[in-house]
Coordinates of C-alpha atoms in Angstrom, one line a residue:
Chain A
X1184 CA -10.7 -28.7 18.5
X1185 CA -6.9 -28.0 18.2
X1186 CA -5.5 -25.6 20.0
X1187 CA -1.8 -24.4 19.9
X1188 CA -0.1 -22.5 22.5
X1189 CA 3.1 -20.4 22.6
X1190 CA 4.8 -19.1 25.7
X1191 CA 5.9 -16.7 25.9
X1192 CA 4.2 -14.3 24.7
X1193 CA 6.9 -11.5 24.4
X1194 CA 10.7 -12.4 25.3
X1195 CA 13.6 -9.7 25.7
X1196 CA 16.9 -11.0 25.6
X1197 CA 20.2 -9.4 25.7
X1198 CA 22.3 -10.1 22.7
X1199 CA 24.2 -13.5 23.3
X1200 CA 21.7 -14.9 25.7
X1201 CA 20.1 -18.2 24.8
X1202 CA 16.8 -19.0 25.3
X1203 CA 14.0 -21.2 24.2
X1204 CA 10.4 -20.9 23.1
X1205 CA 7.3 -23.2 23.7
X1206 CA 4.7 -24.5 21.7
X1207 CA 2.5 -26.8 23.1
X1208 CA -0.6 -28.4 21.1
X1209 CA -3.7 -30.5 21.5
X1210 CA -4.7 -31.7 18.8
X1211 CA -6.4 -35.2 17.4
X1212 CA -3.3 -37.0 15.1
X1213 CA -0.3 -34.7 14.1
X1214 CA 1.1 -34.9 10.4
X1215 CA 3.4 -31.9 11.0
X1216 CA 4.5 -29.1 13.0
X1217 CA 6.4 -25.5 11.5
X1218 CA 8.0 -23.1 13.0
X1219 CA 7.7 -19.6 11.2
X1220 CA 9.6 -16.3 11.5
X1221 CA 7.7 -13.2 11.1
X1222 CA 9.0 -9.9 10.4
X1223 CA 6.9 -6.6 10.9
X1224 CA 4.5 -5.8 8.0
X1225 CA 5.5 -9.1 6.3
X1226 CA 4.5 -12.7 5.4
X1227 CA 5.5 -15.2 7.3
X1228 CA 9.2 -17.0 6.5
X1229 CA 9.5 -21.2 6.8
X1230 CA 11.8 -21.8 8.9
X1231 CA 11.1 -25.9 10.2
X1232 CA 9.6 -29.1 9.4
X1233 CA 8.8 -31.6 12.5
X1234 CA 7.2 -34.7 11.9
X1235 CA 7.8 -37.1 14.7
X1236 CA 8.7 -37.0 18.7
X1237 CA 12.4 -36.9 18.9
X1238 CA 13.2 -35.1 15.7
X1239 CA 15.5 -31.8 15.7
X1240 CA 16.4 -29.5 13.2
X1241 CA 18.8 -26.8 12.7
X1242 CA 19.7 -23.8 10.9
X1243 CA 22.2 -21.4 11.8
X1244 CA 21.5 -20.1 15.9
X1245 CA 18.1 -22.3 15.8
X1246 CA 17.3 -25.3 16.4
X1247 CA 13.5 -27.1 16.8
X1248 CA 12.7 -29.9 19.2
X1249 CA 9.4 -32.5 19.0
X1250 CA 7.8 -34.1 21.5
X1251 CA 4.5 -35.8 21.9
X1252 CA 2.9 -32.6 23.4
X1253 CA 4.9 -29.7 22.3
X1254 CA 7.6 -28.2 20.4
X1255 CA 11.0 -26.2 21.4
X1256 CA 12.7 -23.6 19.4
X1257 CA 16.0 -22.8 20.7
X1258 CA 18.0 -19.9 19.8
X1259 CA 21.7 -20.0 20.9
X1260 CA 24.0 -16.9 21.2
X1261 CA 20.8 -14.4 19.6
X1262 CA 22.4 -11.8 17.5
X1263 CA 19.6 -8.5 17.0
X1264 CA 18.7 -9.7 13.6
X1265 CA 16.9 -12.5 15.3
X1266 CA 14.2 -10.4 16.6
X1267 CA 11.2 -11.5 15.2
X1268 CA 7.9 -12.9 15.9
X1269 CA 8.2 -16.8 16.3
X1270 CA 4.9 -19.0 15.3
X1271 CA 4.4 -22.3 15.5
X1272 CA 1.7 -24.1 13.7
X1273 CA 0.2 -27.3 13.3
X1274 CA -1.1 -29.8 10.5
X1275 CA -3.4 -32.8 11.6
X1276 CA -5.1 -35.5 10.1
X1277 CA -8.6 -35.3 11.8
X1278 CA -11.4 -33.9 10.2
X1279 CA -11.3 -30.8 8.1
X1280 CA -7.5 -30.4 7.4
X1281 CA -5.4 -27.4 7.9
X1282 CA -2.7 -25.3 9.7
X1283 CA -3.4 -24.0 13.2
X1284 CA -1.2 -21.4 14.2
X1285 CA -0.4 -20.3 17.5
X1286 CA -0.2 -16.5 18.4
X1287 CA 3.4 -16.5 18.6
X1288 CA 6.2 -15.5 20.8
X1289 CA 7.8 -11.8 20.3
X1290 CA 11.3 -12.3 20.5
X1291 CA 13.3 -8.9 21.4
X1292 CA 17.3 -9.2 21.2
X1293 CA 19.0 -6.2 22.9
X1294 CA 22.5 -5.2 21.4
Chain B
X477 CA 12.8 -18.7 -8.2
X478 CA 10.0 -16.2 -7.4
X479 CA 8.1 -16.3 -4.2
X480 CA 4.4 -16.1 -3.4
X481 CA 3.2 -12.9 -4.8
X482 CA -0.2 -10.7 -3.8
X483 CA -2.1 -8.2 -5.4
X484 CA -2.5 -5.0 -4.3
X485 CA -0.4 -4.8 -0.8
X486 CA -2.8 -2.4 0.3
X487 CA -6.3 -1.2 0.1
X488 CA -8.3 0.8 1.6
X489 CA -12.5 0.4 1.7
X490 CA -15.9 1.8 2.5
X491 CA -17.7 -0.5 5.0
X492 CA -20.4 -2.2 2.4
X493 CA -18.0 -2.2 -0.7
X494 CA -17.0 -5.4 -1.7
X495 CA -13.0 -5.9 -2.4
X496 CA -10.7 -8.8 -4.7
X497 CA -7.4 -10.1 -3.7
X498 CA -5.5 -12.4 -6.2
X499 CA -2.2 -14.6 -4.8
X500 CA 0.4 -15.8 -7.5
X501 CA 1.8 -19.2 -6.0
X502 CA 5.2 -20.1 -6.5
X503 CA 5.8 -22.3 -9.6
X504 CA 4.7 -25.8 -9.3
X505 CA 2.7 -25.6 -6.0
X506 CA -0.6 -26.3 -6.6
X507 CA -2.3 -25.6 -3.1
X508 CA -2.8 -22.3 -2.5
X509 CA -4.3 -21.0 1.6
X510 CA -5.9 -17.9 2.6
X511 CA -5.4 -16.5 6.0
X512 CA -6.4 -13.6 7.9
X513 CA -3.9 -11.9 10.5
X514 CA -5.5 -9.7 13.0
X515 CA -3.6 -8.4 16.6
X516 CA -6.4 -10.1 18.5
X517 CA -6.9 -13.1 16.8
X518 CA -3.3 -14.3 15.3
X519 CA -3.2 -16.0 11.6
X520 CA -6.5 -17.5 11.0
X521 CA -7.5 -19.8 8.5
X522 CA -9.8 -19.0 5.5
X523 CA -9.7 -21.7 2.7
X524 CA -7.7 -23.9 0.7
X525 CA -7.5 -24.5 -3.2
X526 CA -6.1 -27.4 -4.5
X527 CA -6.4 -28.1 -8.5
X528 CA -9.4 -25.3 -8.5
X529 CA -11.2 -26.9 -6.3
X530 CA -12.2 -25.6 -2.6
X531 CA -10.9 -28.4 -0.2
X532 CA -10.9 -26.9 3.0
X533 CA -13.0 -23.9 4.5
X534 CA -12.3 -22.5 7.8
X535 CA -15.0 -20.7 10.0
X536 CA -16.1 -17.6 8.1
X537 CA -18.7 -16.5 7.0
X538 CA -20.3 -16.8 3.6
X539 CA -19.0 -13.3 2.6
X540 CA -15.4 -14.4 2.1
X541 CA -14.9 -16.4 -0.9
X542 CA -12.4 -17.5 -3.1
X543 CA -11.5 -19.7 -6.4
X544 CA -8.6 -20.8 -8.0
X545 CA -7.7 -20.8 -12.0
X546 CA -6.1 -23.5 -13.8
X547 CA -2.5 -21.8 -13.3
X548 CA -3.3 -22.5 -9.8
X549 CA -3.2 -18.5 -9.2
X550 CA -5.7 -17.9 -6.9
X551 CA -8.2 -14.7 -6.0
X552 CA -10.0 -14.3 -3.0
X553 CA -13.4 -12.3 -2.4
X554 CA -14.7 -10.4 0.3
X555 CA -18.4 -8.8 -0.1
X556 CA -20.2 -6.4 1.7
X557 CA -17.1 -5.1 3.8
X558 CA -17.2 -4.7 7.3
X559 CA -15.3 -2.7 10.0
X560 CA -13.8 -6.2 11.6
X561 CA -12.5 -7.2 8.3
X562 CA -9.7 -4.9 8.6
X563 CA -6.4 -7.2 8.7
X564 CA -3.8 -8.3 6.7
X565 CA -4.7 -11.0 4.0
X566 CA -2.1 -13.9 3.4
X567 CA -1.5 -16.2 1.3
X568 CA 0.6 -19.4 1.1
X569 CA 1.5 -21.9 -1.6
X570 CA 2.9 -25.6 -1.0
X571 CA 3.4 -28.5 -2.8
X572 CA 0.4 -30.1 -1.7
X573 CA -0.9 -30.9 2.2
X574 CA 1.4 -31.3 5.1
X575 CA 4.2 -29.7 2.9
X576 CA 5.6 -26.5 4.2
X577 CA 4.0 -23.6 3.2
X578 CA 5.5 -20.2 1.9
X579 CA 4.0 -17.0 2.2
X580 CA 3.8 -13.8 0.7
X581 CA 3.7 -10.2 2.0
X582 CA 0.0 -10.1 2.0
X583 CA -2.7 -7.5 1.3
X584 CA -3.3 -5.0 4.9
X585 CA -6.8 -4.2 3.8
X586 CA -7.9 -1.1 6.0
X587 CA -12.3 -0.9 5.5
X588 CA -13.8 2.4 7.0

C-alpha cells in the first residue's frame, strides 16, 4: 500500500528563518508528486508539480525538491503569511489510481 | 476564471439522516475527486468521476456515494449518517489523472 510521510509534524519558525519540510513516500511506480498549502477552514491551494528525481520548482520563498524516496519543500526567509499547513501527496500508477496525501506539516512563522 | 465551487459550506445532521453534496468543477476539467478531511485521519480519498463514470473508489463504505452529470458537475451522497462522518467534504477538479488538482472550500458537515 502507499504510504506518505511528512515530518514534521508542526514547525515554529521565527520570521526570516529558513527551513525545510519532508515528505517521504513508498509507493509502487510514481506518476507525480504535489505539494499543497492549506489554510484554516479552507480547500487546499496547488502549489507544485514533481515528476521525476532531480526536478525543482519554485515560486516566490518556496521551492520543491524530488528524489527517488522523498520530496523537500524549502522555504527561504518565511514571512508570517506563510503559515500554513503544508501536504504533500502522491499519484502512482499501480492498481487503483489516486492521490495519497500525507498528514501534513504545520508551519508556524513568528513575526 | 472560477474556481471549484461546493454546495452548501455547511450542514448540520441527525445521526440516521441521509445528506447531498454537489461540487461545480472548474471549466473544462472533467475529473472531479471527493475527499474527506478529518484531524485524525488527514485528506482521505472517496471517489473519482471522470466523463460520469465512477473510475476510482477509495475504501468506504457503501453508504457514500456519488455520480457525475454530463456538465461534469458532480454530487456526492452520504446515507444513513453517522457520528464518524463528521468532517469536511472536498472536492477537486483536474484536467484528467496525474494533472494537478484544485480544490474548493468544501462542505464541514457536523452529524449529531
Amino acid at each position: 500500500e502507499d504510504q506518505v510521510t511528512q515530518s514534521p509534524e508542526a514547525l515554529r519558525l521565527q520570521e526570516g528563518e529558513s527551513s525545510s519540510l519532508n515528505c517521504s513516500y513508498t509507493v509502487s511506480g510514481l506518476r507525480g508528486l504535489f505539494w499543497y498549502r492549506q489554510d484554516p477552514g479552507k480547500g487546499p491551494e496547488f502549489l507544485f508539480t514533481l515528476y521525476s528525481a532531480g526536478e525543482e520548482k519554485e515560486k516566490e520563498r518556496l521551492k520543491a525538491t524530488l528524489t527517488k524516496k522523498e520530496s523537500f519543500l524549502h522555504i527561504t526567509a518565511p514571512k508570517p503569511e506563510d503559515s500554513a499547513t503544508y501536504l504533500c501527496a502522491v499519484w502512482t500508477n499501480f492498481g487503483n489510481e489516486k492521490l495519497t496525501f500525507g498528514t501534513g506539516t504545520r508551519l508556524t512563522i513568528i513575526p | 476564471k472560477a474556481g471549484v465551487t461546493q454546495t452548501p459550506r455547511y450542514l448540520i445532521k441527525t445521526r440516521g439522516q441521509q445528506v447531498t453534496l454537489s461540487c461545480s468543477p472548474i471549466s473544462g476539467h472533467r475529473s472531479v475527486s471527493w475527499y474527506q478531511q478529518t484531524p485524525g485521519q488527514g485528506l482521505q480519498f472517496l471517489f473519482e468521476y471522470f466523463s460520469e463514470t465512477q473510475r476510482n473508489k477509495g475504501n468506504f463504505p457503501g453508504r457514500f456515494s456519488g455520480r457525475q452529470f454530463s456538465n461534469s458537475r458532480s454530487e456526492m451522497n452520504v446515507s444513513t449518517l453517522e457520528l464518524g462522518d463528521s468532517a469536511l467534504y472536498l472536492c477537486a477538479s483536474s484536467m484528467d489523472r496525474a494533472y494537478e488538482q484544485y480544490f474548493g472550500p468544501g462542505t464541514r458537515l457536523t452529524v449529531t
